[in-house]
Amino acid sequence: MTRIKICGITTRDDADAAVAAGADALGFILFEKSPRYTSPERVQEIVAGLPPFVTTVGVFVNTPAEQVNAVSRNCGLHAVQLHGDETPQFCEQIEGTVIKVFRVQDARWREAAAPYRVHALLFDTFEPDRYGGTGKTFDWNLISHTPHRLILSGGLNPE
């Protein structure tokens, strides 16, 4: 089953356009160093006006667990996407649905991902100086035959 999440939503107009285009989920970057950062207050406003059945995802990078949980609750998020260096033990502290991101460079992601017990793994292209949002694809053969629920990111197109 293919579902689409549009990430980097920063305005109500962005959210409305993504939903109108058929997005199943919307991602909100809650990492202040990102050019697509959106404040928790703004995320809360946008989420409050969304139609039912649109999944909302907060994207965090190395944010303390208590803060992730508080922002997620206050904003009415359905899931948390952890895009940093979060450990399996850290992920267990997060309330609700957790998506852990792995930046794929080679097959070493398998060993790194093995101890994680999260709802899904999101795979993005490795860039040494960025946590994600590169818009680049990686060799998808590197993630074939995985037992995990998976989400692809980076350089996706209709093909």
Short mmCIF file of C-alpha atoms in Angstrom, two decimals:
data_model
loop_
_atom_site.label_atom_id
_atom_site.label_comp_id
_atom_site.label_asym_id
_atom_site.label_seq_id
_atom_site.Cartn_x
_atom_site.Cartn_y
_atom_site.Cartn_z
CA MET A 1 0.00 0.00 0.00
CA THR A 2 1.37 3.40 -0.94
CA ARG A 3 0.66 6.35 1.28
CA ILE A 4 2.08 9.83 0.87
CA LYS A 5 3.44 12.17 3.56
CA ILE A 6 4.35 15.71 2.59
CA CYS A 7 6.97 16.97 4.98
CA GLY A 8 8.07 20.49 5.76
CA ILE A 9 4.61 22.02 6.07
CA THR A 10 4.99 25.58 7.35
CA THR A 11 1.69 27.31 6.62
CA ARG A 12 -2.02 26.64 6.57
CA ASP A 13 -2.00 27.11 2.78
CA ASP A 14 0.75 24.45 2.45
CA ALA A 15 -1.34 22.06 4.53
CA ASP A 16 -4.52 22.71 2.57
CA ALA A 17 -2.72 22.26 -0.77
CA ALA A 18 -1.11 18.99 0.35
CA VAL A 19 -4.43 17.60 1.60
CA ALA A 20 -6.22 18.70 -1.59
CA ALA A 21 -3.53 16.92 -3.63
CA GLY A 22 -4.22 13.69 -1.73
CA ALA A 23 -1.56 13.59 0.96
CA ASP A 24 -2.31 11.03 3.67
CA ALA A 25 0.03 12.61 6.19
CA LEU A 26 1.67 15.95 6.88
CA GLY A 27 5.07 16.42 8.48
CA PHE A 28 6.03 19.39 10.61
CA ILE A 29 9.72 20.11 11.22
CA LEU A 30 10.25 20.97 14.88
CA PHE A 31 14.03 21.26 14.54
CA GLU A 32 15.03 24.91 14.89
CA LYS A 33 18.10 24.61 12.66
CA SER A 34 16.00 23.52 9.68
CA PRO A 35 14.99 26.08 7.06
CA ARG A 36 11.52 24.49 7.22
CA TYR A 37 11.20 24.83 11.00
CA THR A 38 7.73 25.57 12.27
CA SER A 39 7.08 26.56 15.88
CA PRO A 40 4.96 24.27 18.07
CA GLU A 41 2.38 27.06 18.38
CA ARG A 42 2.06 27.32 14.60
CA VAL A 43 1.89 23.53 14.22
CA GLN A 44 -0.91 23.44 16.78
CA GLU A 45 -2.88 26.05 14.80
CA ILE A 46 -2.43 24.20 11.50
CA VAL A 47 -3.27 20.78 12.96
CA ALA A 48 -6.43 22.11 14.62
CA GLY A 49 -7.85 23.06 11.22
CA LEU A 50 -7.12 19.84 9.36
CA PRO A 51 -9.86 17.48 8.18
CA PRO A 52 -10.25 14.11 9.90
CA PHE A 53 -8.07 11.18 8.86
CA VAL A 54 -5.04 13.27 7.91
CA THR A 55 -2.12 11.89 9.91
CA THR A 56 0.12 14.52 11.50
CA VAL A 57 3.80 13.84 12.18
CA GLY A 58 6.23 15.92 14.21
CA VAL A 59 9.86 15.70 13.09
CA PHE A 60 12.41 16.05 15.87
CA VAL A 61 16.22 15.92 15.95
CA ASN A 62 17.97 15.11 19.22
CA THR A 63 15.26 16.78 21.29
CA PRO A 64 14.84 15.68 24.94
CA ALA A 65 12.14 13.00 25.32
CA GLU A 66 10.06 15.06 27.75
CA GLN A 67 9.96 17.92 25.25
CA VAL A 68 9.06 15.60 22.34
CA ASN A 69 6.18 14.13 24.34
CA ALA A 70 4.91 17.54 25.51
CA VAL A 71 5.02 19.09 22.02
CA SER A 72 3.40 16.02 20.49
CA ARG A 73 0.54 16.11 23.02
CA ASN A 74 0.05 19.89 22.84
CA CYS A 75 0.04 19.95 19.03
CA GLY A 76 -2.25 16.95 18.65
CA LEU A 77 0.28 14.98 16.61
CA HIS A 78 -0.43 11.39 15.61
CA ALA A 79 3.21 10.32 15.31
CA VAL A 80 6.74 11.37 16.12
CA GLN A 81 9.56 11.04 13.60
CA LEU A 82 13.02 10.94 15.18
CA HIS A 83 15.61 12.14 12.68
CA GLY A 84 18.69 12.42 14.90
CA ASP A 85 20.95 10.17 16.94
CA GLU A 86 18.22 8.80 19.20
CA THR A 87 18.93 5.42 20.81
CA PRO A 88 16.50 2.50 21.14
CA GLN A 89 16.18 3.36 24.85
CA PHE A 90 15.31 6.95 23.98
CA CYS A 91 12.63 5.78 21.54
CA GLU A 92 11.01 3.71 24.30
CA GLN A 93 10.45 6.94 26.27
CA ILE A 94 8.36 8.47 23.51
CA GLU A 95 4.59 8.25 23.84
CA GLY A 96 2.55 7.00 20.89
CA THR A 97 3.66 6.11 17.39
CA VAL A 98 7.39 6.42 16.76
CA ILE A 99 9.12 6.47 13.39
CA LYS A 100 12.92 6.22 13.56
CA VAL A 101 14.95 7.58 10.67
CA PHE A 102 18.03 5.93 9.25
CA ARG A 103 20.18 7.79 6.76
CA VAL A 104 21.25 5.13 4.27
CA GLN A 105 24.78 5.09 2.94
CA ASP A 106 25.33 1.34 2.77
CA ALA A 107 23.98 -1.90 4.29
CA ARG A 108 25.21 -1.04 7.82
CA TRP A 109 21.76 0.38 8.59
CA ARG A 110 20.56 -3.21 9.23
CA GLU A 111 22.82 -3.71 12.23
CA ALA A 112 22.10 -0.23 13.53
CA ALA A 113 18.32 -0.71 13.21
CA ALA A 114 18.12 -4.19 14.75
CA PRO A 115 17.56 -3.12 18.38
CA TYR A 116 14.84 -0.57 17.58
CA ARG A 117 11.25 -1.50 18.46
CA VAL A 118 9.35 1.29 16.76
CA HIS A 119 6.27 1.50 14.54
CA ALA A 120 8.28 2.03 11.35
CA LEU A 121 11.69 2.93 9.99
CA LEU A 122 12.08 5.83 7.60
CA PHE A 123 14.99 5.68 5.18
CA ASP A 124 16.55 8.86 3.85
CA THR A 125 19.73 9.53 1.88
CA PHE A 126 22.91 9.95 3.92
CA GLU A 127 24.50 13.38 3.78
CA PRO A 128 27.33 13.92 6.28
CA ASP A 129 26.30 17.46 7.21
CA ARG A 130 22.49 17.10 7.20
CA TYR A 131 19.94 15.12 9.15
CA GLY A 132 17.63 14.80 6.15
CA GLY A 133 15.56 16.65 3.64
CA THR A 134 18.17 16.22 0.90
CA GLY A 135 15.72 15.46 -1.89
CA LYS A 136 18.12 12.77 -3.14
CA THR A 137 17.48 9.08 -3.68
CA PHE A 138 19.74 6.27 -2.54
CA ASP A 139 20.14 2.71 -3.79
CA TRP A 140 16.82 1.19 -2.73
CA ASN A 141 18.29 -2.30 -3.13
CA LEU A 142 20.04 -1.61 0.17
CA ILE A 143 16.71 -1.84 2.00
CA SER A 144 15.13 -4.77 0.18
CA HIS A 145 13.94 -7.77 2.18
CA THR A 146 13.55 -6.01 5.48
CA PRO A 147 11.11 -7.26 8.13
CA HIS A 148 10.44 -3.68 9.27
CA ARG A 149 7.58 -1.46 8.18
CA LEU A 150 9.33 1.02 5.98
CA ILE A 151 8.92 4.54 4.75
CA LEU A 152 10.97 5.96 1.88
CA SER A 153 12.14 9.55 1.76
CA GLY A 154 14.28 11.60 -0.54
CA GLY A 155 14.03 12.28 -4.24
CA LEU A 156 10.71 10.55 -4.72
CA ASN A 157 8.76 11.16 -7.90
CA PRO A 158 5.70 9.65 -9.62
CA GLU A 159 7.77 6.89 -11.18
#
